[in-house]
Amino acid sequence: EIVLTQSPGTLSLSPGERATLSCRASQSISNYLAWYQQKPGQAPRLLIYDASNRATGIPARFSGSGSGTDFTLTISSLEPEDFAVYYCQQRSTWPSITFGQGTRLEIK
Amino acid sequence: QVQLQESGPGLVKPSETLSLTCIVSGYSISSGYYWGWIRQPPGKGLEWIGSIHHSGSTYYNPSLKSRVTISVDTSKNQFSLKLSSVTAADTAVYYCAREQQLGENYYYYMDVWGRGTTVTVSS
């Protein structure tokens, strides 16, 4: 099973700052990686697919990069509504899906 | 606009079978895609349970495979989850989601989610 490890566990930043979240896979997954945002009491929302493509309606301040085993989600300038938990997800070893353990982005 | 809505009992007794249904509106299941179930224990991360293709092909998380059955009813435009022999460890919010092919590689991603339903396992 491919394990996704996210870091840091918690990230404390202020609105307007840049956020960089990391996701590392235990083996190469090419670019079969997604990022989801989850706010309290809500379902996850797809932000990024294929490691770097923004999903429909996702603001341009969200960007994804990486391939192979190392991936990054960047939020260029944090808005108040961006403080949430972020998960990465892979399905490189079809059909199994695995998620990272999540990074909590909190207001400093 | 595609919408998914989970329904089912909020309380299940230990050793019994958890049964949930996901009703799909705004899109015909028989038109394609995969349809999946994901759960989230209180205060924890996301766990994929399994997926079903509109044709009926199923795929399950190996860690749950022996207890999980996912089925589809295209006439009612819904799909269902059964999880047998539940314990307190199965207490979670259960989500259903659509898995659509996106991007140049046509990989599947969960692009539409239900709001989730809380299931508690307790006597």
Coordinates of N, CA, C and O in Angstrom, one line a residue, chain B residues 2 27-36 52-57 98-102 108-109 111:
Chain B
V2 N -25.1 18.5 -10.1 CA -25.1 17.2 -9.5 C -25.1 17.3 -8.0 O -24.4 18.1 -7.4
Y27 N -27.8 14.0 -12.3 CA -26.9 13.2 -13.2 C -27.4 11.8 -13.1 O -27.7 11.3 -12.0
S28 N -27.4 11.1 -14.2 CA -27.9 9.7 -14.3 C -26.7 8.8 -14.0 O -25.7 8.8 -14.7
I29 N -26.7 8.0 -13.0 CA -25.7 7.1 -12.6 C -25.3 6.2 -13.8 O -24.1 5.9 -14.1
S30 N -26.3 5.8 -14.6 CA -26.1 4.8 -15.7 C -25.3 5.5 -16.8 O -24.9 4.8 -17.7
S31 N -25.1 6.8 -16.8 CA -24.3 7.5 -17.8 C -22.8 7.3 -17.7 O -22.1 7.5 -18.6
G32 N -22.4 6.9 -16.5 CA -21.0 6.6 -16.4 C -20.4 6.9 -15.0 O -21.1 7.2 -14.1
Y33 N -19.1 6.9 -14.9 CA -18.3 7.2 -13.8 C -18.3 6.1 -12.7 O -19.0 5.2 -12.8
Y34 N -17.5 6.3 -11.7 CA -17.5 5.5 -10.5 C -18.2 6.3 -9.4 O -18.2 7.6 -9.4
W35 N -18.6 5.6 -8.4 CA -19.3 6.2 -7.3 C -18.8 5.5 -6.0 O -18.7 4.3 -5.9
G36 N -18.4 6.4 -5.1 CA -17.6 5.8 -3.9 C -18.2 6.2 -2.6 O -19.0 7.1 -2.4
I52 N -18.0 1.8 -6.8 CA -18.7 1.0 -7.8 C -18.8 1.7 -9.1 O -19.0 2.9 -9.1
H53 N -18.6 1.0 -10.2 CA -18.8 1.5 -11.5 C -20.3 1.4 -11.9 O -21.0 0.6 -11.3
H54 N -20.7 2.3 -12.7 CA -22.2 2.3 -13.1 C -22.6 0.9 -13.7 O -23.8 0.6 -13.6
S55 N -21.6 0.2 -14.2 CA -21.9 -1.2 -14.7 C -22.1 -2.2 -13.6 O -22.6 -3.3 -13.9
G56 N -21.7 -1.8 -12.4 CA -21.8 -2.8 -11.3 C -20.5 -3.3 -10.8 O -20.4 -4.0 -9.7
S57 N -19.4 -3.1 -11.5 CA -18.1 -3.5 -11.0 C -17.7 -2.8 -9.7 O -17.9 -1.6 -9.6
R98 N -18.9 11.2 -6.1 CA -18.8 10.8 -7.5 C -17.3 10.9 -7.9 O -16.6 11.8 -7.5
E99 N -16.9 9.9 -8.7 CA -15.5 9.8 -9.1 C -15.5 10.1 -10.6 O -15.9 9.2 -11.4
Q100 N -15.1 11.2 -11.0 CA -15.1 11.6 -12.4 C -13.7 11.6 -13.0 O -12.7 11.8 -12.3
Q101 N -13.6 11.3 -14.3 CA -12.4 11.3 -15.0 C -12.0 12.7 -15.4 O -12.8 13.4 -16.0
L102 N -10.8 13.1 -14.9 CA -10.4 14.5 -15.2 C -9.0 14.5 -15.7 O -8.2 13.6 -15.5
Y108 N -9.3 9.1 -12.3 CA -10.6 9.4 -11.5 C -10.3 10.2 -10.3 O -9.4 9.8 -9.5
Y109 N -11.1 11.2 -10.0 CA -11.0 12.0 -8.8 C -12.4 12.2 -8.3 O -13.4 12.3 -9.0
D111 N -15.0 14.5 -7.3 CA -15.3 15.9 -7.6 C -16.6 16.4 -7.0 O -16.8 17.6 -6.9

